[in-house]
Tab-separated table of C-alpha atoms in Angstrom:
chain	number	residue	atom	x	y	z
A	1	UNK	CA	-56.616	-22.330	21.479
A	2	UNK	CA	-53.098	-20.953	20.060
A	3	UNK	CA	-49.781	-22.181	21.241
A	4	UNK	CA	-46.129	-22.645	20.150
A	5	UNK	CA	-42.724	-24.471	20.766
A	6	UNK	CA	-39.681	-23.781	20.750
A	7	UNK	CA	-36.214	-25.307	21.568
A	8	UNK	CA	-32.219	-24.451	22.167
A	9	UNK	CA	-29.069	-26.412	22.708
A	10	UNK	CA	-27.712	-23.685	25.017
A	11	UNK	CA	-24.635	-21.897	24.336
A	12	UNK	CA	-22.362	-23.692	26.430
A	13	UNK	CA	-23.584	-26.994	24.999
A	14	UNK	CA	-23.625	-25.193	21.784
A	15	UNK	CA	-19.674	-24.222	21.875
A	16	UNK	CA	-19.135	-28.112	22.726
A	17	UNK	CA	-21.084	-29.512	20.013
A	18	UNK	CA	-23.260	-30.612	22.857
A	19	UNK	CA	-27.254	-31.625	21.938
A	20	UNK	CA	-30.723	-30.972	23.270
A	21	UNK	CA	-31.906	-33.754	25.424
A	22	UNK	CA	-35.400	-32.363	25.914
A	23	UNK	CA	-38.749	-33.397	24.312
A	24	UNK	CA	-41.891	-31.790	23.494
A	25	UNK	CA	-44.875	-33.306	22.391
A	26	UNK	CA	-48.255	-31.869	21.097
A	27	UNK	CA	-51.888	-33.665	20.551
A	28	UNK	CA	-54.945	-31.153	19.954
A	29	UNK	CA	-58.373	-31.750	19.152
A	30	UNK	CA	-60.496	-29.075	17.412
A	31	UNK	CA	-64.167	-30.164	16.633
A	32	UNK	CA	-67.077	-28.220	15.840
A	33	UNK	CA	-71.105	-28.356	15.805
A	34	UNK	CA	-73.386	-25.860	14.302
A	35	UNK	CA	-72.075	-22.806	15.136
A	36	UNK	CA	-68.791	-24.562	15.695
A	37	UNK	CA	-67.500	-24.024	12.588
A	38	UNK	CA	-67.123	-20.433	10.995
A	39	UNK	CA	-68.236	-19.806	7.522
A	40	UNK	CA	-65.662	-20.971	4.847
A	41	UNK	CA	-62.868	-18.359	4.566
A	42	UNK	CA	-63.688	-16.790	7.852
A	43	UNK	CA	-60.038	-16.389	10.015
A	44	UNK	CA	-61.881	-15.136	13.744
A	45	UNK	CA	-59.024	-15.412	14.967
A	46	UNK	CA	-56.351	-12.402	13.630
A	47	UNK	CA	-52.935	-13.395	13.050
A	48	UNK	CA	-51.165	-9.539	14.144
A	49	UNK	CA	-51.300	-8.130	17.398
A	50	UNK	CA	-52.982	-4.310	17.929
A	51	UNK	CA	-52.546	-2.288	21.309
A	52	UNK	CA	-56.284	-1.888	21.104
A	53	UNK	CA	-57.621	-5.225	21.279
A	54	UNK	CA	-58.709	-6.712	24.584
A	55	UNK	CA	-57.333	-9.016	25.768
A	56	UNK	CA	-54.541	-9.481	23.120
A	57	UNK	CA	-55.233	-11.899	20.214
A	58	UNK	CA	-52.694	-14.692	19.310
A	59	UNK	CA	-53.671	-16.143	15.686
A	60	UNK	CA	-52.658	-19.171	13.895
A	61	UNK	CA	-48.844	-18.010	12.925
A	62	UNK	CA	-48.498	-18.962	16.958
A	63	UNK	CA	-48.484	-22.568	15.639
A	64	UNK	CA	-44.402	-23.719	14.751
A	65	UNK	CA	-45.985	-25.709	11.627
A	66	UNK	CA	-48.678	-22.532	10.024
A	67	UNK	CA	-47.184	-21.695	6.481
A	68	UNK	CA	-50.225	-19.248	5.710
A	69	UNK	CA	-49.006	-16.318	4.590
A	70	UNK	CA	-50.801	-13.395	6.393
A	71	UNK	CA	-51.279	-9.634	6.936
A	72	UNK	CA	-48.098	-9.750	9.454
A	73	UNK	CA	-46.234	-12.085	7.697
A	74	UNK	CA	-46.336	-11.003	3.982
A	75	UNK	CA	-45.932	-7.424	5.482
A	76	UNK	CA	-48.498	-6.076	4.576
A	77	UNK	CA	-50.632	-3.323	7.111
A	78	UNK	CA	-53.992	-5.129	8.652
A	79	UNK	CA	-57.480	-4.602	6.584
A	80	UNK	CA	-60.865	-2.769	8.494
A	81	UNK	CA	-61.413	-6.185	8.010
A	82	UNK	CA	-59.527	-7.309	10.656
A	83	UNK	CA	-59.183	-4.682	13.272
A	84	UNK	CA	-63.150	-4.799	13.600
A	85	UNK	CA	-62.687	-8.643	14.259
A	86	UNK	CA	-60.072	-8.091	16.456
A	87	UNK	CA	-61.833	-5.096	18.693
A	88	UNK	CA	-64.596	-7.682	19.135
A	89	UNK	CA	-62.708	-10.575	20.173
A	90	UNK	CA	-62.744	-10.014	23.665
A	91	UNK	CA	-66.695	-10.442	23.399
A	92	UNK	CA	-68.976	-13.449	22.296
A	93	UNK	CA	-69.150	-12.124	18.414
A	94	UNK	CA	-67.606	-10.736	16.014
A	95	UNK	CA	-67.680	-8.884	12.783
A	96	UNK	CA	-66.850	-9.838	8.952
A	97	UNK	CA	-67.251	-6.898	6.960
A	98	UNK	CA	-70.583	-5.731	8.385
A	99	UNK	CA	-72.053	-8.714	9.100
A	100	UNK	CA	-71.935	-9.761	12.885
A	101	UNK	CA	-71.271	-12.961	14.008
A	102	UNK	CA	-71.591	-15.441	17.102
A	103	UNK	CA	-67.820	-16.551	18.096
A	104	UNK	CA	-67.402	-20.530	17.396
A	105	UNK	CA	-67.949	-22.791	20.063
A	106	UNK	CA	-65.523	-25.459	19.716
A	107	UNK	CA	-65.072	-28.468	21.679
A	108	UNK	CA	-61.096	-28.139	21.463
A	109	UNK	CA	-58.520	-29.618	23.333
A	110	UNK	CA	-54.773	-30.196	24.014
A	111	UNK	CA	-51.899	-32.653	25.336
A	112	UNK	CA	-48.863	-30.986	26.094
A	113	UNK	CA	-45.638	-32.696	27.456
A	114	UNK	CA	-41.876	-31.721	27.830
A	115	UNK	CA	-39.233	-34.072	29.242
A	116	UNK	CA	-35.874	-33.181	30.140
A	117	UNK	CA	-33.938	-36.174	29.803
A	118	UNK	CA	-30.780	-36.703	32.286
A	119	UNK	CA	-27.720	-39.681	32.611
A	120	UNK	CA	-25.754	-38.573	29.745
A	121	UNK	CA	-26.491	-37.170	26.609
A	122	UNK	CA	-27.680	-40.382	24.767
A	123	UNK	CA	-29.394	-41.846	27.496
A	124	UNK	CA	-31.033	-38.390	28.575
A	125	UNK	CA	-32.140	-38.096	24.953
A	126	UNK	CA	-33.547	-40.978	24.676
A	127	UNK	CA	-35.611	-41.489	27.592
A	128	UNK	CA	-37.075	-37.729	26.911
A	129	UNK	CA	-38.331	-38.604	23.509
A	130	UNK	CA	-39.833	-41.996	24.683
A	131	UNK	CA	-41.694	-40.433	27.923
A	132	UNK	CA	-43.328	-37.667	25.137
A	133	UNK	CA	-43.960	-40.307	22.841
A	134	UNK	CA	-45.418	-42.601	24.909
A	135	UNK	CA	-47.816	-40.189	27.332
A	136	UNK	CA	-49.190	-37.922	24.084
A	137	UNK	CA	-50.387	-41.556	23.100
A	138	UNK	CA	-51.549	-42.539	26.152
A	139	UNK	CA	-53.418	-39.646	26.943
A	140	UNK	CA	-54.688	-39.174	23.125
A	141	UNK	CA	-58.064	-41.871	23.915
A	142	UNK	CA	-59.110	-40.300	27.393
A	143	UNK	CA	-58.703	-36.922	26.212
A	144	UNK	CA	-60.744	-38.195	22.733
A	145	UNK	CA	-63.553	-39.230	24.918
A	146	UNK	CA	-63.687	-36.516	27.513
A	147	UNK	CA	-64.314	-34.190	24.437
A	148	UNK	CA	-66.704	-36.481	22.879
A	149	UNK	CA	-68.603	-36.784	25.860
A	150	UNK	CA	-69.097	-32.655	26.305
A	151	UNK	CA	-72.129	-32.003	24.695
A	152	UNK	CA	-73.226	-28.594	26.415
A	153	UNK	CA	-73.420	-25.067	24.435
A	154	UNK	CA	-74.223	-27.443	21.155
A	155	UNK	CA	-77.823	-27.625	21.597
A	156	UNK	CA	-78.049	-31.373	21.336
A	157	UNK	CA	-81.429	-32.595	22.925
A	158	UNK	CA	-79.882	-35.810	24.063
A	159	UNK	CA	-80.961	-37.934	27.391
A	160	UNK	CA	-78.197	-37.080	30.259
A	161	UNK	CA	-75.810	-39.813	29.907
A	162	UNK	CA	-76.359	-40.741	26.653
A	163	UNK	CA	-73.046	-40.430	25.388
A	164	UNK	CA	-71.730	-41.933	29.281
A	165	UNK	CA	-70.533	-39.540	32.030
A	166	UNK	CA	-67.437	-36.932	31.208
A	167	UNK	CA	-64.382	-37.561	33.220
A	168	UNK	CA	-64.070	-35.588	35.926
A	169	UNK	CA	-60.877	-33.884	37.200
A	170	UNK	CA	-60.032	-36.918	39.700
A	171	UNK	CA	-60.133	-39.255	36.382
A	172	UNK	CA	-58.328	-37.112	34.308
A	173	UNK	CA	-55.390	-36.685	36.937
A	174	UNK	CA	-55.455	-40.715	36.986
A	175	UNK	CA	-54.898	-40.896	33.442
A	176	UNK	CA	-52.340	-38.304	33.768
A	177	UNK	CA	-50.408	-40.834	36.465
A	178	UNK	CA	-51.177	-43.777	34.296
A	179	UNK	CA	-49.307	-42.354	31.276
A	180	UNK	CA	-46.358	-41.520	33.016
A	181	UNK	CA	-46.154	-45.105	34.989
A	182	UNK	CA	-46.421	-46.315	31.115
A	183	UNK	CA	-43.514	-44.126	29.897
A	184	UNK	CA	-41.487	-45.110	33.084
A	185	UNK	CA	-42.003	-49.136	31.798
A	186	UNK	CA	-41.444	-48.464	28.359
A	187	UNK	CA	-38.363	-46.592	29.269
A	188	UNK	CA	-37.019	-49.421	31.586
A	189	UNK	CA	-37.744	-51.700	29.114
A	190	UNK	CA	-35.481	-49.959	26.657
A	191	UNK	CA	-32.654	-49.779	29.081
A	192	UNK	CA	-32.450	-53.352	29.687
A	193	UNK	CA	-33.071	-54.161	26.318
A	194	UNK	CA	-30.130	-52.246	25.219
A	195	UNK	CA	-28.230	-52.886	28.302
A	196	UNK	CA	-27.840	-49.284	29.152
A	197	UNK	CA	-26.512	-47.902	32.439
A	198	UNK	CA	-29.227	-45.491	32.953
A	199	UNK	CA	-31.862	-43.458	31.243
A	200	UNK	CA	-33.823	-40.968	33.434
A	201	UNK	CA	-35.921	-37.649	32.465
A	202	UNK	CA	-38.101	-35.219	34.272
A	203	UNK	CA	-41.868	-34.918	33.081
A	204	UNK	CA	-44.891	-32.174	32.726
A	205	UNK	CA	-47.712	-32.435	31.185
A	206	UNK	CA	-50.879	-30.004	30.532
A	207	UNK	CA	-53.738	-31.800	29.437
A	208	UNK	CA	-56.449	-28.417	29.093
A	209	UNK	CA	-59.909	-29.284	28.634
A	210	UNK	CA	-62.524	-27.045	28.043
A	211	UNK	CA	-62.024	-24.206	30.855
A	212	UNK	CA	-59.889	-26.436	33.244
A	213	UNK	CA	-55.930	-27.488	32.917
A	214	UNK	CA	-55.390	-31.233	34.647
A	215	UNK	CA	-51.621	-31.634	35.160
A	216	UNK	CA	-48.850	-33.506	36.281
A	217	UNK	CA	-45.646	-33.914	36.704
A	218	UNK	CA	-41.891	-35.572	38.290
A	219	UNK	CA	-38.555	-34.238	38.291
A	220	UNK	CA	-38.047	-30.115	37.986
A	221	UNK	CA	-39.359	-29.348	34.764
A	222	UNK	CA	-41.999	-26.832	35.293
A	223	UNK	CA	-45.586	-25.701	34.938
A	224	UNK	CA	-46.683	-21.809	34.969
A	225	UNK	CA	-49.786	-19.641	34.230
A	226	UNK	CA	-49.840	-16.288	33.878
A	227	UNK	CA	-52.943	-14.118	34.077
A	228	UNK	CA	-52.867	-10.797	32.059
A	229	UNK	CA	-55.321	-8.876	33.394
A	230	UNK	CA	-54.228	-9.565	37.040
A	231	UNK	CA	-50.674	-9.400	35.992
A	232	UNK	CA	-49.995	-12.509	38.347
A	233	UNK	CA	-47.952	-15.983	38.340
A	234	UNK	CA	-48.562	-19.432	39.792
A	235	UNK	CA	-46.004	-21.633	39.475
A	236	UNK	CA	-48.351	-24.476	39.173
A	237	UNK	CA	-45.008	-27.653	40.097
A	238	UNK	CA	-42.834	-27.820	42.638
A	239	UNK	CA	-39.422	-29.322	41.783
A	240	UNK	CA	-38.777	-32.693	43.119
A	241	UNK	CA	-35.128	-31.730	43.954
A	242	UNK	CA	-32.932	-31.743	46.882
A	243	UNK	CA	-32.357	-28.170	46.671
A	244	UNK	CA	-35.856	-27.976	47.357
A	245	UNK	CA	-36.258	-29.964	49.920
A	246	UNK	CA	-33.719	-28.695	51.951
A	247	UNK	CA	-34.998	-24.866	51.370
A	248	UNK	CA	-38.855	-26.461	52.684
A	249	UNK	CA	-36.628	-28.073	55.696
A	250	UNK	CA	-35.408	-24.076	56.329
A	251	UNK	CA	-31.703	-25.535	55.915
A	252	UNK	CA	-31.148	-22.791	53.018
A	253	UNK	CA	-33.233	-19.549	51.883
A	254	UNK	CA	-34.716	-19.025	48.189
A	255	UNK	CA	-31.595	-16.990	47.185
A	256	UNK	CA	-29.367	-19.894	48.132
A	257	UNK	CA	-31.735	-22.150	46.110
A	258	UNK	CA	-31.277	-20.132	43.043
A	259	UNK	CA	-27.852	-20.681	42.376
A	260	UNK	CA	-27.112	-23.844	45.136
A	261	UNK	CA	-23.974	-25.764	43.922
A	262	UNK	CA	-26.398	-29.272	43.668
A	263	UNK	CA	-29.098	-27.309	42.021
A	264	UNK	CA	-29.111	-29.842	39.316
A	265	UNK	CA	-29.790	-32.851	41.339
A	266	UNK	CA	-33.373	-34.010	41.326
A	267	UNK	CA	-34.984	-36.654	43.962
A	268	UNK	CA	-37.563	-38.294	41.509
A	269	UNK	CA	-37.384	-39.188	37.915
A	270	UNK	CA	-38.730	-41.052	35.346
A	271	UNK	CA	-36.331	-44.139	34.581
A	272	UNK	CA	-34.068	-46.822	35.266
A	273	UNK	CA	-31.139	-48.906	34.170
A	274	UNK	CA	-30.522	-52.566	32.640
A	275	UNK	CA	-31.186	-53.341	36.270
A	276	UNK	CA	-34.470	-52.198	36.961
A	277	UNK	CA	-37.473	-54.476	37.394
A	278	UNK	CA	-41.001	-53.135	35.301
A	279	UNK	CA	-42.624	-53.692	38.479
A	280	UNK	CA	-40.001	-51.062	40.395
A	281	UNK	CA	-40.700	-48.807	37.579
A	282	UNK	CA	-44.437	-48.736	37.773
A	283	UNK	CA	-44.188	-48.694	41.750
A	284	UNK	CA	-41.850	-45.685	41.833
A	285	UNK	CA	-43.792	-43.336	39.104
A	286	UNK	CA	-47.212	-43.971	40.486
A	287	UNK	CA	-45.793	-42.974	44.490
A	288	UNK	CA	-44.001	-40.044	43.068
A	289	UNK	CA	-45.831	-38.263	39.818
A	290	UNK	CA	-48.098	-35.376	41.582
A	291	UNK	CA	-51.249	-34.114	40.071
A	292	UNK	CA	-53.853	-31.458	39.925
A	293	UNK	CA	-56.276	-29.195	37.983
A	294	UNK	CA	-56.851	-25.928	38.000
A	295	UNK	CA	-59.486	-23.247	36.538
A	296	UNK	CA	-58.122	-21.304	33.511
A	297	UNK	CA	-59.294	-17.912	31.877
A	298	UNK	CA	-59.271	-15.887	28.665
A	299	UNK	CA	-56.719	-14.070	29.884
A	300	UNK	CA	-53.978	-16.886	31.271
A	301	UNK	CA	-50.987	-17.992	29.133
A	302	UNK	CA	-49.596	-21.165	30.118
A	303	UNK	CA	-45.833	-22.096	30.099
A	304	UNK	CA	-44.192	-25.404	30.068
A	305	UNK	CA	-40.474	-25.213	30.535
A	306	UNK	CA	-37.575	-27.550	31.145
A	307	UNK	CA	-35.016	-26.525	33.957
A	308	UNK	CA	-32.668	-24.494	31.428
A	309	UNK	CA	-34.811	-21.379	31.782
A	310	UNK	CA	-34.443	-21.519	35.514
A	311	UNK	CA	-30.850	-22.898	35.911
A	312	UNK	CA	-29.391	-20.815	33.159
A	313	UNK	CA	-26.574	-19.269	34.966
A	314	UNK	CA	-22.438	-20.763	34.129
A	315	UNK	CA	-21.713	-18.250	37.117
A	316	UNK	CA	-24.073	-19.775	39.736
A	317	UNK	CA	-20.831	-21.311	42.478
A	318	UNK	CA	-19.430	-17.674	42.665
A	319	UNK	CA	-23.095	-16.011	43.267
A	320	UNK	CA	-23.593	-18.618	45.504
A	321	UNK	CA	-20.064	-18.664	47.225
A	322	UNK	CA	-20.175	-14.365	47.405
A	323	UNK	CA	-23.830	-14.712	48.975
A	324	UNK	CA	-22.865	-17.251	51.590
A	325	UNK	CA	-19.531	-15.281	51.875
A	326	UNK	CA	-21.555	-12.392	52.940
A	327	UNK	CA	-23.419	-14.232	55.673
A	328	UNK	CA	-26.707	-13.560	53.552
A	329	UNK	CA	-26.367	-9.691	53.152
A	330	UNK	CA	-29.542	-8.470	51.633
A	331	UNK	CA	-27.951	-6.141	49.467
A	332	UNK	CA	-25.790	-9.015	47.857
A	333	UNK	CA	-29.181	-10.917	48.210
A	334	UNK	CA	-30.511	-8.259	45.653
A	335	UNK	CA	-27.453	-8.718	43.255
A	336	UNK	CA	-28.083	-12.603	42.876
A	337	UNK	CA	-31.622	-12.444	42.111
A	338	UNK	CA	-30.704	-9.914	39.402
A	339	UNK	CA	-28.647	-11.939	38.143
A	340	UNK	CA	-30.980	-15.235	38.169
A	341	UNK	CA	-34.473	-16.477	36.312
A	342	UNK	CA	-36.849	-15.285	39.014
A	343	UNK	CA	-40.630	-16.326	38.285
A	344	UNK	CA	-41.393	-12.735	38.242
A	345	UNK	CA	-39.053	-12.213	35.863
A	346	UNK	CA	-40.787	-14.808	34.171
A	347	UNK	CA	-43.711	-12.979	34.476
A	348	UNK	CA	-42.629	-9.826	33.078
A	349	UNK	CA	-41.115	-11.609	29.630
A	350	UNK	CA	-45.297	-12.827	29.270
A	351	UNK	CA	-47.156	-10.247	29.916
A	352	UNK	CA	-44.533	-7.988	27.806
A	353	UNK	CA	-44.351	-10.090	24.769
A	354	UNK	CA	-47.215	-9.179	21.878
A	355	UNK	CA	-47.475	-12.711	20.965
A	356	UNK	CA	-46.629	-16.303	22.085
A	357	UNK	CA	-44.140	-16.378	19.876
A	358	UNK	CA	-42.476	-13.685	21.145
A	359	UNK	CA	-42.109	-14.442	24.834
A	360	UNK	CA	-41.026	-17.892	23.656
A	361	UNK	CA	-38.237	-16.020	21.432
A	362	UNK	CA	-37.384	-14.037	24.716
A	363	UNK	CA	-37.108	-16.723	27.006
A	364	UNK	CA	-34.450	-18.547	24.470
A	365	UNK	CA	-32.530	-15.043	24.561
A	366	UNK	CA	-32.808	-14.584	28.440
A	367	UNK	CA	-31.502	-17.888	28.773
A	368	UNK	CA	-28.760	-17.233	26.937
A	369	UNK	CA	-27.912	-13.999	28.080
A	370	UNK	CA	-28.376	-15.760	31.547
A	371	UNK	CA	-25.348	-17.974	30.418
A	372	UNK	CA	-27.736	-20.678	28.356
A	373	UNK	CA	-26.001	-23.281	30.951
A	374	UNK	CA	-28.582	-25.820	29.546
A	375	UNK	CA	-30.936	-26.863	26.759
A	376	UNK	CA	-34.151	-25.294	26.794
A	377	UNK	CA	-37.762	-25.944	25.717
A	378	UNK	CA	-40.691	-24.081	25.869
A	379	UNK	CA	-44.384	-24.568	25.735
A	380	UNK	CA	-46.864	-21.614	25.624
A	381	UNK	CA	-50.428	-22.173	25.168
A	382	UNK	CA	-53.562	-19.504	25.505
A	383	UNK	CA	-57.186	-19.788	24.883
A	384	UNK	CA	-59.483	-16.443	23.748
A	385	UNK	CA	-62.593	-18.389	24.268
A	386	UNK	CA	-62.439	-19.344	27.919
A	387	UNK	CA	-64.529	-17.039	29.881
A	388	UNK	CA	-62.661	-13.491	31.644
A	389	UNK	CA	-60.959	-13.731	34.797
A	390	UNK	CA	-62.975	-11.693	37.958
A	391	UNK	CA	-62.421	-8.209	37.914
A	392	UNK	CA	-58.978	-6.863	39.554
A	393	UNK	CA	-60.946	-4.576	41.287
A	394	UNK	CA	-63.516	-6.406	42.754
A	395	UNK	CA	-61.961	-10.014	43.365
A	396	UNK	CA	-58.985	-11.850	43.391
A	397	UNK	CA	-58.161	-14.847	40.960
A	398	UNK	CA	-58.533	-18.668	43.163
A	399	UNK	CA	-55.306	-20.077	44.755
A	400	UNK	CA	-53.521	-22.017	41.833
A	401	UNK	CA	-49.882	-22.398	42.893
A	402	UNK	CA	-49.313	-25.238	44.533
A	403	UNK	CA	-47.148	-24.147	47.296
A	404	UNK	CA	-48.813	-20.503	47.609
A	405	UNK	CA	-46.559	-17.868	49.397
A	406	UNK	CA	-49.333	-15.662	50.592
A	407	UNK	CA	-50.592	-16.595	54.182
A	408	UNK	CA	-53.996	-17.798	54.441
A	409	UNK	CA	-55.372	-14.973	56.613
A	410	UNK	CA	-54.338	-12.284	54.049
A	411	UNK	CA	-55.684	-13.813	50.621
A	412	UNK	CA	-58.236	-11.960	49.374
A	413	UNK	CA	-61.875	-12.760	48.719
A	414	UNK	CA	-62.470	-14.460	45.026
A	415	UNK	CA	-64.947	-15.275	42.811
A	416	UNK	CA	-64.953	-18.717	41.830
């Protein structure tokens, strides 16, 4: 499992000495039995990029805190070495020198979280940090256990049970709720402690277990996976905004909601001010955090991103004012999406980029471009030892989008 962070101010905040009020917070677990573990000095997992591997391999330099100097990094041109182990990645073994190998089977595991905090800089910054804080720790002990608990592909001849049952998904999601209604108290807590006004942030978290991500999430921060070899994105949250609502009520149309004047108003939060009772706080979070979980495959890359990759755009009231204008002319249609963070467009910046740390670059640049209107963070995280997705040509991938756009009657046949 490979992933990376990254973070921006934004320009505009940037030119106004503004600051990031997002979070991002990382827990994995990496253990090993028997073959678990490769043989000291063994790297099975190449740090460079080739066109001919399949899928494409993203090495430890994905990490934001690897120092290792390696082929790509000290500049120097890969070793027979490592292409061999890199054109037998995309299989169960692989090759040092000319000895084959199984591939490791490790129990691994990871908690990822973003918060976008909102109420004013301070108070925004605050209550993002505290919600990360607070849910990686949370989640840390059922996520421990879960892995502790998967003793399959180790050969351990152990009584069913012995270690107690694993989670399953409905448990996980629970936990998943549970940490958030935490954050929301601790957060409360603060305010009224301090006597603050207000401190509110959005949430998403990834908790990815063995071949299976368990989510959740509140506010508009949001949760994608992208599929390589079906070259395909679910947009795995649905923003718990009014823009959104109203475009589910048919009162606008998805170009309107790209660049909607009140665009950056959300209905649910985590949060609350000096005010705000611990008991309204845990009632609020557990009615409006959603969950779910969803399969993954070797193939997937999963984002995490706060709104400032979608909302990007300092020019969004006169798109919005020359589409209305234009009573919804498809042609001007065309030029606003163009000009906006689409999720195809998201899309394309993934399954273009060599590595993780490359689309992550991009997205910081597209932003930008975009008008970087707002701070962004991003999360990417892929896995070369989950099992492939179906074939393209024989069967499409299961529905994983929460609010899928494809009618019912014309989705195609899958193998689960």
């Amino acid at each position: 499992m490979h992933y990376v962070t990254t973070y921006d101010v934004g320009d505009r905040k940037r030119s106004q000495d503004g600051i990031n009020e997002d979070s991002v917070a990382v827990t994995t677990l990496e253990g090993g039995h028997r073959e678990g573990f490769s043989p000291p000095g063994t790297d099975v997992s190449p740090t460079y990029d080739t066109a001919a591997a399949s899928p494409t391999v993203h090495g430890p330099r994905d990490t934001p805190d690897d120092t290792t100097e390696t082929a790509e990094t000290s500049g120097d041109e890969p070793t027979a070495e490592d292409q061999s182990r890199v054109e037998n990645e995309a299989t169960d073994v692989f090759t040092v020198g000319d000895e084959r190998q199984t591939r490791p089977r490790n129990r691994d595991a990871g908690i990822f979280v973003l918060a976008d905090g909102a109420g004013g800089e301070q108070a925004g910054d605050i209550a993002s940090y505290i919600a990360t804080t607070v849910v990686t720790e949370e989640l840390s002990g059922p996520v421990h256990r879960a892995c502790r608990r998967r003793t399959d592909g180790f050969g351990l001849d152990v009584d069913e049970g012995a270690f107690g049952d694993p989670p399953d998904a409905a448990a996980l999601e629970t936990a998943i709720t549970e940490a958030a209604v935490a954050a929301n108290e601790a957060i409360v807590e603060y305010a009224r402690k301090a006597n603050l006004g207000g401190l509110y942030t959005t949430l998403v978290v990834g908790v990815k277990i063995g071949r299976q991500l368990h989510y959740g999430w509140i506010g508009d921060s949001r949760l994608y996976v992208v599929n390589g070899s079906h070259e395909e994105i679910a947009a795995l949250t649905k923003d718990h905004a009014k823009v959104t609502r109203w475009e589910d009520e048919g009162r606008i149309d998805a170009v309107e909601a790209h660049v909607h004047p009140e665009g950056n108003e959300i209905s649910s939060a985590l949060g609350g001010g000096a005010d705000t009772t611990i008991d309204e706080a845990a009632a609020r979070a557990e009615r409006d955090v959603e969950t779910n979980t969803v399969p993954l495959y070797r193939e997937d890359q999963i984002l995490l991103t706060s709104d400032g990759l979608i909302d990007a755009q300092t020019d969004a009231m006169e798109l919005y004012r020359r589409y209305v204008g234009s009573d919804h002319d498809p042609e001007v249609a065309e030029e606003v999406l163009d000009a906006v963070v689409t999720d195809e467009l998201i899309r394309d910046v993934v399954l273009e980029a060599d590595t993780l740390r490359d689309a992550a670059d991009r997205f910081v640049t597209l932003s930008n471009e975009k008008g970087g209107k707002d701070n962004i963070s991003i999360v990417l995280v892929s896995d070369d030892k989950l099992p492939a997705a179906p074939d393209p040509d024989e069967s499409g991938l299961p529905t994983r989008a929460v609010d899928p756009t494809t009618p019912l009657e014309d989705r195609d046949t899958v193998v689960r």
